[in-house]
Tab-separated table of C-alpha atoms in Angstrom:
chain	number	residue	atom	x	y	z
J	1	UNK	CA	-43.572	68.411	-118.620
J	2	UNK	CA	-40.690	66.729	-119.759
J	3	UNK	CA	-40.418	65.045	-123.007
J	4	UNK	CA	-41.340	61.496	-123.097
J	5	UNK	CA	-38.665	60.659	-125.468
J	6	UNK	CA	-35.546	62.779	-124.497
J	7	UNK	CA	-36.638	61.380	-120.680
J	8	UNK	CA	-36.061	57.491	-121.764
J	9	UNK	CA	-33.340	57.620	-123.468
J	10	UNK	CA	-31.586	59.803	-121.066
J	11	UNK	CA	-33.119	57.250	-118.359
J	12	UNK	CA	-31.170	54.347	-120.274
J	13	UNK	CA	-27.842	55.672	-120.345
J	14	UNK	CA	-27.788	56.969	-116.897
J	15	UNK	CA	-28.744	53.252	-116.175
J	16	UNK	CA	-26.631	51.400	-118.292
J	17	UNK	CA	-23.938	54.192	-117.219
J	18	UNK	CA	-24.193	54.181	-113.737
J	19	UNK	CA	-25.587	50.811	-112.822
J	20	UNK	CA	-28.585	52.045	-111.016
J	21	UNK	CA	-32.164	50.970	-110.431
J	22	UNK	CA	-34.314	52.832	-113.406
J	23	UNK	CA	-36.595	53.407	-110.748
J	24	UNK	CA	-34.086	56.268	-108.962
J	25	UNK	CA	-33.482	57.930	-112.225
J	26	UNK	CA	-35.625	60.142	-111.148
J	27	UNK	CA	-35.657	64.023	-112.747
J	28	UNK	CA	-35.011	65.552	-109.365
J	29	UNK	CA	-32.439	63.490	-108.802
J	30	UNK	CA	-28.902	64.702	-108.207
J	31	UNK	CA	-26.254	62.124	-109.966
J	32	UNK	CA	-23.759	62.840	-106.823
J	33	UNK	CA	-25.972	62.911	-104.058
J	34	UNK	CA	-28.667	60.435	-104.817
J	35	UNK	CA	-27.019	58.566	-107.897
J	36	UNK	CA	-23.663	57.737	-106.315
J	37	UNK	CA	-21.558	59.419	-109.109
J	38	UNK	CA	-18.337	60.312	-108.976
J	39	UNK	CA	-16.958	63.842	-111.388
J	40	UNK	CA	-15.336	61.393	-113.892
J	41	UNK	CA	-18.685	59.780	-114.227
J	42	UNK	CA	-20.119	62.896	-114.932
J	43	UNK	CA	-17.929	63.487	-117.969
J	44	UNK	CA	-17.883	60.319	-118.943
J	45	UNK	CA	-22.001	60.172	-118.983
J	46	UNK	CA	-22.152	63.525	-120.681
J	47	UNK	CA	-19.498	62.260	-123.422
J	48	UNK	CA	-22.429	59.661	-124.197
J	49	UNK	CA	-25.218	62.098	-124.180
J	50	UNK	CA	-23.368	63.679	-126.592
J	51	UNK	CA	-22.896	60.585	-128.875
J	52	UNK	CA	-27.175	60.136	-128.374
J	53	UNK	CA	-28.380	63.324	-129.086
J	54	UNK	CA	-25.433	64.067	-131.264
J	55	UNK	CA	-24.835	67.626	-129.909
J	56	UNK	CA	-21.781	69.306	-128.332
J	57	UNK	CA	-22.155	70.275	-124.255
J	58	UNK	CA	-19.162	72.892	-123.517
J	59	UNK	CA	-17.424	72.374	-120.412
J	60	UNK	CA	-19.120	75.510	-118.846
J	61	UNK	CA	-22.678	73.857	-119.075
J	62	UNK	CA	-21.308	70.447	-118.330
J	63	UNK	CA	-20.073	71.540	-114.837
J	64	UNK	CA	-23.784	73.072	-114.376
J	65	UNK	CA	-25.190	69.440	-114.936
J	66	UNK	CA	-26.358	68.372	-111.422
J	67	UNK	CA	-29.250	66.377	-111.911
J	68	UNK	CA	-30.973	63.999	-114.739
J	69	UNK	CA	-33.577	67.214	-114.352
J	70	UNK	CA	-30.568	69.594	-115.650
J	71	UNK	CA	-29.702	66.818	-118.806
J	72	UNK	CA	-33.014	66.933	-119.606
J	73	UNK	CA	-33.829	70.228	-119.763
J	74	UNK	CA	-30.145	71.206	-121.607
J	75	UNK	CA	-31.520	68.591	-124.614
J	76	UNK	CA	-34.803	69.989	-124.594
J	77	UNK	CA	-33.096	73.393	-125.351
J	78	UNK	CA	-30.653	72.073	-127.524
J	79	UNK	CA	-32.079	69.871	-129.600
J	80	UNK	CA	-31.607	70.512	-133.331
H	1	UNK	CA	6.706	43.569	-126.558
H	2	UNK	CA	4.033	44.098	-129.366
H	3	UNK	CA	2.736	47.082	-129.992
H	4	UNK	CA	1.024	45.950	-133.772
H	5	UNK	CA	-2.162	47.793	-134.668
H	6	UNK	CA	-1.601	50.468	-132.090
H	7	UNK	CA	-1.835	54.468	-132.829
H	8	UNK	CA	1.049	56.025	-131.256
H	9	UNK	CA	1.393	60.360	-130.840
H	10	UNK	CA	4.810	61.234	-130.253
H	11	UNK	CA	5.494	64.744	-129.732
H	12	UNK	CA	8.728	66.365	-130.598
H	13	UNK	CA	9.857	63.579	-132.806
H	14	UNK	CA	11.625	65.594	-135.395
H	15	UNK	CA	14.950	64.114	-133.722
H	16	UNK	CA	16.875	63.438	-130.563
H	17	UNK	CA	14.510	61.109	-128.120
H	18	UNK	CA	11.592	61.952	-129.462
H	19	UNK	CA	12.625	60.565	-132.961
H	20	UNK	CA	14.057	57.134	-131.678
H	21	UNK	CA	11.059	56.948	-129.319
H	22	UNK	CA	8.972	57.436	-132.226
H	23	UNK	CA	10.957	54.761	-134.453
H	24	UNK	CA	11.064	51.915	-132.003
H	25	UNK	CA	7.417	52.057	-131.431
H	26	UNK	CA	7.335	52.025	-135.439
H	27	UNK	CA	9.385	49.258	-135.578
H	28	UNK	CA	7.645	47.213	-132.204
H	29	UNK	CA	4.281	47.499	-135.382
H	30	UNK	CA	2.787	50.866	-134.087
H	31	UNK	CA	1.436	53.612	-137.089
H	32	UNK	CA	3.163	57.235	-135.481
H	33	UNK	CA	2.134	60.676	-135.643
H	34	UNK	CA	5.256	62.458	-135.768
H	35	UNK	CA	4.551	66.009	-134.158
H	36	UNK	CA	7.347	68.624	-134.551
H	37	UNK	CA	7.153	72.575	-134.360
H	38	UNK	CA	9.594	73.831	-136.372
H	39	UNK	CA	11.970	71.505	-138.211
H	40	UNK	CA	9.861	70.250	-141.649
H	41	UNK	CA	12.956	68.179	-142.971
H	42	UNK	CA	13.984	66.262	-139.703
H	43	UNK	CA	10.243	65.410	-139.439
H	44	UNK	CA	10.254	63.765	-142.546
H	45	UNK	CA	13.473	61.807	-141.907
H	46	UNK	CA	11.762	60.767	-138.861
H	47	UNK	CA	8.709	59.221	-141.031
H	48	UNK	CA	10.884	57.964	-143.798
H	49	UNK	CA	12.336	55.934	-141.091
H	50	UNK	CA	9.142	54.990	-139.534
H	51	UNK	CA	8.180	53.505	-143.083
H	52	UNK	CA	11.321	51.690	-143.812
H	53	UNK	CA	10.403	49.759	-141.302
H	54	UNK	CA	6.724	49.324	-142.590
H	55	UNK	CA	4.757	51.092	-140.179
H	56	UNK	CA	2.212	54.042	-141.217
H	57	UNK	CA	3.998	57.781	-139.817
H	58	UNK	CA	1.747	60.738	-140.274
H	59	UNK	CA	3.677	64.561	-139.981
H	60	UNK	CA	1.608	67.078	-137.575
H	61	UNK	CA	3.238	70.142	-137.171
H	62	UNK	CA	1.752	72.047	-134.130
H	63	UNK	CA	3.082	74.073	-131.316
H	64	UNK	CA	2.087	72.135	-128.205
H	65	UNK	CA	1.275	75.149	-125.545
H	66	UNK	CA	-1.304	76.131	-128.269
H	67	UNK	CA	-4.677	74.585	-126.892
H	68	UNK	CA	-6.473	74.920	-130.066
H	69	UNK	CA	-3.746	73.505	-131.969
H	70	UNK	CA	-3.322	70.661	-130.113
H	71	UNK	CA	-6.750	70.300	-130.163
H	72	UNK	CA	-7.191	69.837	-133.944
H	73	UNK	CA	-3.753	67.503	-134.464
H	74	UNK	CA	-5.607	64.859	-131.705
H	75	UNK	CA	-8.592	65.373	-133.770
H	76	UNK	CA	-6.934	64.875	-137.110
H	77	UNK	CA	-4.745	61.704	-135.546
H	78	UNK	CA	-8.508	60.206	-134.915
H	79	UNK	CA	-9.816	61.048	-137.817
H	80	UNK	CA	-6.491	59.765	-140.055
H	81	UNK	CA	-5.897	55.893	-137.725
H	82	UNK	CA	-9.453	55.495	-136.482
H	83	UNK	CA	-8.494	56.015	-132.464
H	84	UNK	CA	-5.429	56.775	-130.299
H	85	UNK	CA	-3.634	54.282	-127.486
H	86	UNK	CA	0.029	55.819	-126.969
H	87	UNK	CA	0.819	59.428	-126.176
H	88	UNK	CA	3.989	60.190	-125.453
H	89	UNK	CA	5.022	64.253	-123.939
H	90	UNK	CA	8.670	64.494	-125.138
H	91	UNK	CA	8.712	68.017	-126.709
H	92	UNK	CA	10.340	70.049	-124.786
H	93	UNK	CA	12.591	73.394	-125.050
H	94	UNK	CA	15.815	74.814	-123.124
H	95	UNK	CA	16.313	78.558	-122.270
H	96	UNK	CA	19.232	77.700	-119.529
H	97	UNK	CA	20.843	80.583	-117.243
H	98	UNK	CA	21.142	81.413	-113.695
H	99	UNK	CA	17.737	82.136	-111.949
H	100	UNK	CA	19.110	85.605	-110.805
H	101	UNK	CA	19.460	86.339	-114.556
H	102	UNK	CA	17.012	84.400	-115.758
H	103	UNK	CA	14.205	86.654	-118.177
H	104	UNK	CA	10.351	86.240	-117.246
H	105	UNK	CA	10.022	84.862	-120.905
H	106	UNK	CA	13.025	82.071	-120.648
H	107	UNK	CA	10.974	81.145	-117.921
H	108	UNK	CA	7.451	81.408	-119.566
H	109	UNK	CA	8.334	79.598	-122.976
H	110	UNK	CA	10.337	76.798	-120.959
H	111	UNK	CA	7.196	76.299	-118.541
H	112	UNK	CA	4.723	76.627	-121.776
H	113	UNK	CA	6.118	73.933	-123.766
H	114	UNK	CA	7.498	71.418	-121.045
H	115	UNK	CA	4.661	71.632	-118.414
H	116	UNK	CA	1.592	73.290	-120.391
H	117	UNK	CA	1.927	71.778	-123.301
H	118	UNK	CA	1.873	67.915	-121.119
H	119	UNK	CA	-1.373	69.327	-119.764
H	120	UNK	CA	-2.943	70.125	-123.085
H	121	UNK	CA	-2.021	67.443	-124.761
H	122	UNK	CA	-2.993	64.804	-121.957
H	123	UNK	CA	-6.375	66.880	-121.810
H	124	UNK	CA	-6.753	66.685	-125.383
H	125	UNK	CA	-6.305	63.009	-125.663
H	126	UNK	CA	-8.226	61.917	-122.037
H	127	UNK	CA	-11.832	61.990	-123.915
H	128	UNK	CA	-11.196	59.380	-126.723
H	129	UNK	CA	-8.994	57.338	-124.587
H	130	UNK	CA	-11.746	57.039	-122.036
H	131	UNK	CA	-14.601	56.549	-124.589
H	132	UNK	CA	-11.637	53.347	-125.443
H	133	UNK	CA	-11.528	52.612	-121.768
H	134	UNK	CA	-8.187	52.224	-122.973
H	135	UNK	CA	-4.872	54.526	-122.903
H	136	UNK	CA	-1.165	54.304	-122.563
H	137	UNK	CA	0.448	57.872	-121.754
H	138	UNK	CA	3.811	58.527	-121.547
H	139	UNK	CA	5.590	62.169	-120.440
H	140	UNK	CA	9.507	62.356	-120.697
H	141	UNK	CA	10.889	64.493	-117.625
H	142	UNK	CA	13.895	64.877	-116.617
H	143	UNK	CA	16.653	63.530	-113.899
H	144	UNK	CA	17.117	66.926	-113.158
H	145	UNK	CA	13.344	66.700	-111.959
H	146	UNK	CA	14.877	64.725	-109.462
H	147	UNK	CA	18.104	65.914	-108.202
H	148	UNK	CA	17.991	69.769	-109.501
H	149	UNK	CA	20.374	71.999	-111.578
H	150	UNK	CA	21.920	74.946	-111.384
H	151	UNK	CA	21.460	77.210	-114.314
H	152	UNK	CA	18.506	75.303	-115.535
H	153	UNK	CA	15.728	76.824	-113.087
H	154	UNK	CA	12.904	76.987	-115.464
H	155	UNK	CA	13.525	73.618	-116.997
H	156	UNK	CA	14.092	71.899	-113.543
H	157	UNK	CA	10.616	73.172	-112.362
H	158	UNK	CA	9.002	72.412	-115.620
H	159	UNK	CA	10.317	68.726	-115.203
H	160	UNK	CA	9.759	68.399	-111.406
H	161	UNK	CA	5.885	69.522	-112.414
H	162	UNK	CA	5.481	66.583	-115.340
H	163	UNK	CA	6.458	64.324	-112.459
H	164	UNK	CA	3.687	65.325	-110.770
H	165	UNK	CA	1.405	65.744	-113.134
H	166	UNK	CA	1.995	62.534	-114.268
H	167	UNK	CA	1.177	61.015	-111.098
H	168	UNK	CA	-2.111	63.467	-110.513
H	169	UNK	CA	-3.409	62.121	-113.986
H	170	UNK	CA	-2.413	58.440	-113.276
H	171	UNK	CA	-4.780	59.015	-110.303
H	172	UNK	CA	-7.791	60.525	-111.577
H	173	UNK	CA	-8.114	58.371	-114.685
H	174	UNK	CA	-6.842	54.653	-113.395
H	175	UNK	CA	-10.642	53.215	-112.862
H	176	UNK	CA	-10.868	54.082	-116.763
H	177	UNK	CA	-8.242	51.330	-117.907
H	178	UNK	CA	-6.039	54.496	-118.930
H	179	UNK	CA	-2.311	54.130	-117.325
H	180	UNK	CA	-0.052	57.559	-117.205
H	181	UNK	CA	3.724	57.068	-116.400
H	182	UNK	CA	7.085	59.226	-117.041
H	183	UNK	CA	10.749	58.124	-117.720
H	184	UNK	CA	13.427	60.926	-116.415
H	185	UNK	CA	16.416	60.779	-118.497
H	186	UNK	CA	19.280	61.214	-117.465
H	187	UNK	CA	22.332	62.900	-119.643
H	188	UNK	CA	21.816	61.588	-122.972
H	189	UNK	CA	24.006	62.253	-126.044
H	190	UNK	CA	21.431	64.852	-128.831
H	191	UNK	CA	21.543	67.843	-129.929
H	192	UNK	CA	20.697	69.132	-126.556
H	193	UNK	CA	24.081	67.833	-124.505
H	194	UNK	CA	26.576	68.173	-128.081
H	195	UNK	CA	26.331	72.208	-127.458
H	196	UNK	CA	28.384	70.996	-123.809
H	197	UNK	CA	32.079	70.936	-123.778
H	198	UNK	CA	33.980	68.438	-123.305
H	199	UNK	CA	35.020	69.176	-120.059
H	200	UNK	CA	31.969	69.552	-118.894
H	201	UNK	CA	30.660	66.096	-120.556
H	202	UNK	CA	33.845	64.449	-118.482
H	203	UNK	CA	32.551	66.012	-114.835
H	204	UNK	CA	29.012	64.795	-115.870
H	205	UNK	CA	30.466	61.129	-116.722
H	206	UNK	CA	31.939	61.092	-113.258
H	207	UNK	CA	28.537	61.628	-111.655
H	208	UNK	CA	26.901	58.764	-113.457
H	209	UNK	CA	27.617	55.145	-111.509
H	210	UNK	CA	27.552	53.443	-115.249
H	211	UNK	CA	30.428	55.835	-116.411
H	212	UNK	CA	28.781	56.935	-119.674
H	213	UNK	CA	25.995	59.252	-121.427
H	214	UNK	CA	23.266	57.512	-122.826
H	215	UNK	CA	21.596	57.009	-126.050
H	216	UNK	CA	18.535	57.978	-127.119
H	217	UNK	CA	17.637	54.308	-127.775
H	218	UNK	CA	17.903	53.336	-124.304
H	219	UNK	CA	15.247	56.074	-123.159
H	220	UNK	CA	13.158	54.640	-126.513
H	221	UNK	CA	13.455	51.429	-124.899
H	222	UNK	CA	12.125	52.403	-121.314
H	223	UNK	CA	9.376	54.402	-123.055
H	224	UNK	CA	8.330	51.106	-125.787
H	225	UNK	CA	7.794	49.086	-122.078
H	226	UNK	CA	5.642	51.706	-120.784
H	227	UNK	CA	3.361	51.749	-123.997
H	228	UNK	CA	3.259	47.741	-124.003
H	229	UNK	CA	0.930	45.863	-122.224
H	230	UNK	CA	3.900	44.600	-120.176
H	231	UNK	CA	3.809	47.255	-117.526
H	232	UNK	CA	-0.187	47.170	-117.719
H	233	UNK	CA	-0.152	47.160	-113.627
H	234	UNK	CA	1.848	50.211	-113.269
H	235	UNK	CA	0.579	53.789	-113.333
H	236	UNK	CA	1.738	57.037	-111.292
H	237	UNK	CA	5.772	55.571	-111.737
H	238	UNK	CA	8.576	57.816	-113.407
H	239	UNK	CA	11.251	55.170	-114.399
H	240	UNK	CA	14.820	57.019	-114.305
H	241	UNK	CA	17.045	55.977	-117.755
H	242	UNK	CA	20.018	57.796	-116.363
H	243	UNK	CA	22.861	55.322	-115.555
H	244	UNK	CA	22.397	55.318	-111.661
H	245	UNK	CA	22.694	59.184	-111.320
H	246	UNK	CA	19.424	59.446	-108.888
H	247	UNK	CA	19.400	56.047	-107.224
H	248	UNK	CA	18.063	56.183	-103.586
């Protein structure tokens, strides 16, 4: 079960971000496939992840980050 | 032309183009993070001259085909002026000879510094400029780039590959407001073409249309457009500064 918290907020920026309905940010969805993003949006949305949660994502796990799922999970596991 | 409140980083700008590029920005209102790699004093000219003019200059020694260096002097530029809008790649090294003589490390250090040390630094520099949605970046290649030269191998390939690089970058990062252009010099009078005799200054003068070598200033000028908001529609372009040698 994913946390409540970590979930909206990561909801928002993927919404604000990408300028998609909140209703598709959904966690099994993948940000290329089903969110219409493009690599540079990728970076670009991790970049403000970062900023939010204030924690550093390496380029190694940021090319693992398919889905709002993966984000979620990486904060979960990250969070200080 | 105004370039007031701007953060410029120009690399190599202990002297030669580097340090007029670095001055005219100065003096067009820009604060200037001189990067050098090995000459202290002609760094600090460089800023004196930046300040005499009353713009901000801040000294960064750093060799640029170190990543982590590189690394830490964009960090330190952010942390010192608050953000960054102008980079401009002008270090750059020479290691000339014939390619049949040429030594695996002539051709490493000249390919580290002028073509691995553009990446690094443009890699470096690409995160804050997109979090500004904002960036003007500037690499200085080369004429030769363009036309070739024999005896300079490594430095012709090095140059040929900021070309483009420059217009790989300019395409992956246009939708983020971030332009990336080059200028190629052509022969220019620095340190780097006073080692030439004059003999061989004359045969290059007959190969230029406008009859003479040019002066740093005139590249600093080419480069001060590019970091304007003057050329704000063009990205992907390498202007050539070289007196009509490599007009098509």
């Amino acid at each position: 079960m994913a946390d409540e918290d970590v979930l909206t907020r990561v909801k928002k920026i993927v919404v604000d971000r990408l300028g998609v309905d909140e209703a598709d940010v959904k966690l099994e969805a993948s940000f290329k496939e089903d969110l219409d993003a493009d690599s540079l949006d990728i970076v670009e949305l991790v970049m403000e992840l970062e900023d939010e949660f204030n924690l550093e994502i390496s380029d190694e796990d940021a090319e693992k980050i398919q889905s709002v799922g993966d984000v979620v999970s990486y904060i979960e596991n990250h969070k200080s | 032309m105004g370039l007031e409140g701007k953060t410029a980083l120009v690399t190599g700008a202990s002297r030669g183009i580097g340090r007029s590029i670095a001055i005219k920005l100065a003096q067009l209102g820009a604060s200037v993070i001189v990067n050098y790699s090995g000459n202290k004093v002609r760094a600090e000219e460089t800023a004196a001259q930046i300040q005499s003019v009353g713009s901000e200059a801040l000294i960064w020694q750093c060799d640029i085909s170190d990543e982590k260096a590189v690394q830490e002097m964009v960090k330190e530029s952010i942390a010192h002026f608050g953000k960054l809008d102008i980079v401009v790649n002008n270090a750059g090294i020479t290691r000339d000879g014939l390619l049949m003589r040429m030594k695996e490390e002539d051709w490493d250090a000249v390919l580290n510094t002028n073509l691995k040390g553009v990446f690094l630094v443009t890699k470096a520099v690409l995160r804050p400029m997109m979090r500004q949605k904002k960036g003007r970046i500037i690499n200085v290649a080369s004429v030769v780039g363009i036309l070739g030269n024999p005896g300079q191998a490594n430095y012709v390939a090095a140059k040929a590959g900021v070309i483009g690089l420059t217009k790989a970058t300019a395409r992956e990062v246009a939708s983020r407001g971030i332009t990336v252009n080059a200028v190629a010099p052509g022969f220019i009078v620095t340190d780097m073409t006073d080692q030439l005799s004059d003999d061989v200054k004359n045969k290059m003068k007959q190969e230029i249309p406008l009859g003479q070598l040019g002066s740093p200033d005139d590249v600093a000028g080419a480069v001060a457009f590019l970091a304007s908001d003057d050329s704000k529609y063009m990205t992907g372009q390498t202007l050539s500064i070289d007196g009509g040698m490599s007009m098509q």
